[in-house]
Coordinates of C-alpha atoms in Angstrom, one line a residue:
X16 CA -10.0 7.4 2.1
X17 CA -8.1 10.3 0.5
X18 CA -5.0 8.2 1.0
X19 CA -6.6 4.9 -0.5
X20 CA -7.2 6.9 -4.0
X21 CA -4.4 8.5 -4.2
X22 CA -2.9 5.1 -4.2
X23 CA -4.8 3.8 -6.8
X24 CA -4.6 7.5 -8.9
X25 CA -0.3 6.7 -9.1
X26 CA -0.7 2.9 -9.1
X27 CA 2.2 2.6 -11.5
X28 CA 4.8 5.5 -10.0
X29 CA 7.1 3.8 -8.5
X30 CA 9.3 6.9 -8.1
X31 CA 9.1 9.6 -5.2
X32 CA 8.1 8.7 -2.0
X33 CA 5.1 7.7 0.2
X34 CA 4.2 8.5 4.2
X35 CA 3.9 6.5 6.6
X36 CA 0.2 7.0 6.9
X37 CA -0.3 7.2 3.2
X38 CA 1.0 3.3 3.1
X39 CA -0.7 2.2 6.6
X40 CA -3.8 3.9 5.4
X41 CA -4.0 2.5 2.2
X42 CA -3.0 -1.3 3.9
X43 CA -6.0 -0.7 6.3
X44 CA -8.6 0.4 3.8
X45 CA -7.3 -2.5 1.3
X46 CA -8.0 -5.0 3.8
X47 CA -11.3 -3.9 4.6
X48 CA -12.5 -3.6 0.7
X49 CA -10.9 -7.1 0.4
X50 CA -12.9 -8.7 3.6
X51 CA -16.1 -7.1 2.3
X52 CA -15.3 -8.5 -1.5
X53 CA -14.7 -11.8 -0.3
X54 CA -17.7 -12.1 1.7
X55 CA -19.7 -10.8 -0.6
X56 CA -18.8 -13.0 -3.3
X57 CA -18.7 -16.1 -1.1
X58 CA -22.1 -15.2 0.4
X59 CA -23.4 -14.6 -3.4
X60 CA -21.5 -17.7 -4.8
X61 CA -23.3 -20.1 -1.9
X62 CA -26.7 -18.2 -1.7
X63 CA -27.2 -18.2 -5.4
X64 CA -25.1 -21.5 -5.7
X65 CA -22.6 -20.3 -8.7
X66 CA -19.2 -20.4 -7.8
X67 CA -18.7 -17.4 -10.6
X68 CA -19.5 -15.1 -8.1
X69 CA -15.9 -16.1 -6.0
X70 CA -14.0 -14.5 -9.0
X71 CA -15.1 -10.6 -7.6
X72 CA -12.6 -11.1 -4.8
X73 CA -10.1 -12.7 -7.0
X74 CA -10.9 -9.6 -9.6
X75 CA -10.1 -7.3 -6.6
X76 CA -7.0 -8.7 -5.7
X77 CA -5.7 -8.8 -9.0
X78 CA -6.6 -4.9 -9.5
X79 CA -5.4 -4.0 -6.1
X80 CA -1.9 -6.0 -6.9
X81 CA -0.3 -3.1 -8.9
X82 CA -1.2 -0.1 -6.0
X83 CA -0.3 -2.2 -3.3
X84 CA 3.0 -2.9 -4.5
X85 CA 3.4 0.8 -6.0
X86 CA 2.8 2.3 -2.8
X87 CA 5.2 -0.2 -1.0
X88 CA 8.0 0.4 -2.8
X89 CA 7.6 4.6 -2.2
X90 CA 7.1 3.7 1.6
X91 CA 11.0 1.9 1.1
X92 CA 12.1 4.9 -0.7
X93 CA 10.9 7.2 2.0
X94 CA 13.4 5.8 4.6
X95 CA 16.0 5.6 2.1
X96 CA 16.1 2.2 0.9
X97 CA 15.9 0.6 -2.7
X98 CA 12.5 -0.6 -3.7
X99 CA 14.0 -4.5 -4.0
X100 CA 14.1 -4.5 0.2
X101 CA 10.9 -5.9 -0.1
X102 CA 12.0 -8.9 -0.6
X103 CA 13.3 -9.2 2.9
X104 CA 9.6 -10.1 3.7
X105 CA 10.8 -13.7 1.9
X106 CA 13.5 -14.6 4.4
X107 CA 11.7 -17.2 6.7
X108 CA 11.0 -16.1 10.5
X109 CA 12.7 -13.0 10.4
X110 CA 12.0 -11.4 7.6
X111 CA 8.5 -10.1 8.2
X112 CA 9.7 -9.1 11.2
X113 CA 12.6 -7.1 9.8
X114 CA 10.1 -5.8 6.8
X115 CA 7.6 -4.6 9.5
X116 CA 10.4 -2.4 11.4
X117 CA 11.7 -1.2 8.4
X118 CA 7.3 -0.1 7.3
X119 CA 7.4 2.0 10.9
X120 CA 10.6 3.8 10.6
X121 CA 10.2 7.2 10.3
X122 CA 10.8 9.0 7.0
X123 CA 13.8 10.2 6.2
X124 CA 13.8 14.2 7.3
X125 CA 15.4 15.7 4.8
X126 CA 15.5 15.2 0.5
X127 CA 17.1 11.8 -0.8
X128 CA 17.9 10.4 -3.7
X129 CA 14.2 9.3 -4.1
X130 CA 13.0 12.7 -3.9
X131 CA 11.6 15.6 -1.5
X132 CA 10.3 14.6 1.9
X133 CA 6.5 14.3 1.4
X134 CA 5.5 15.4 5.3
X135 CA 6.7 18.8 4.5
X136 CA 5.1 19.0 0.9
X137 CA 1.6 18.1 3.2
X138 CA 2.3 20.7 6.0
X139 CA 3.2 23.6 2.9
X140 CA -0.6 22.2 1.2
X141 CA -2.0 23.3 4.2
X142 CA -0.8 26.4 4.3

């Protein structure tokens, strides 16, 4: 969960760099909040019969949009790529592919141009 608010705390930094888990964990927490928002709001828009009630998933979305994009762009900077490589997830076919090898690859090990590696910044917090 820690990862999911720290997300959300530097939704508009789209400097430094993010971990891999910091991105996956945010991705798999996001999802869930969304699936749980958009039940609940379809649920309350067809129990109560007000279609009103389908705007707290889109009202999630929309506040999730910034994060999710912040975070995305520091998961491109941690391998050493530009934050615009994202939009290699357009290219038809292969470019979700291609986006979802470049979202595993291990972080750069030592400092880039985008800043300090953050696994040892987490392994000297622990200390």
């Amino acid at each position: 969960m820690k990862w999911y608010l720290k997300a959300f705390r530097q939704y508009s930094d789209f400097k430094g760099r993010a971990r891999r888990k910091e991105y996956f964990m945010f991705g798999v927490i996001n999802a869930l909040f969304s699936i749980g928002c958009m039940l609940l709001s379809f649920g309350l828009s067809n129990w109560l019969e007000a279609p009103a009630f389908i705007s707290i998933y889109v009202l999630y979305m929309l506040v999730s949009l910034l994060p999710s994009l912040a975070v995305s762009v520091r998961r491109m900077h941690d391998i050493g790529k530009s934050g615009w490589m994202l939009l290699v997830g357009c290219i038809p076919l292969v470019g979700p592919i291609w986006m979802l090898v470049l979202l595993i690859t291990d972080s750069d090990a030592k400092n880039n141009e985008y800043g300090p590696n953050p696994k040892e910044e987490f392994l000297l917090e622990d200390i």
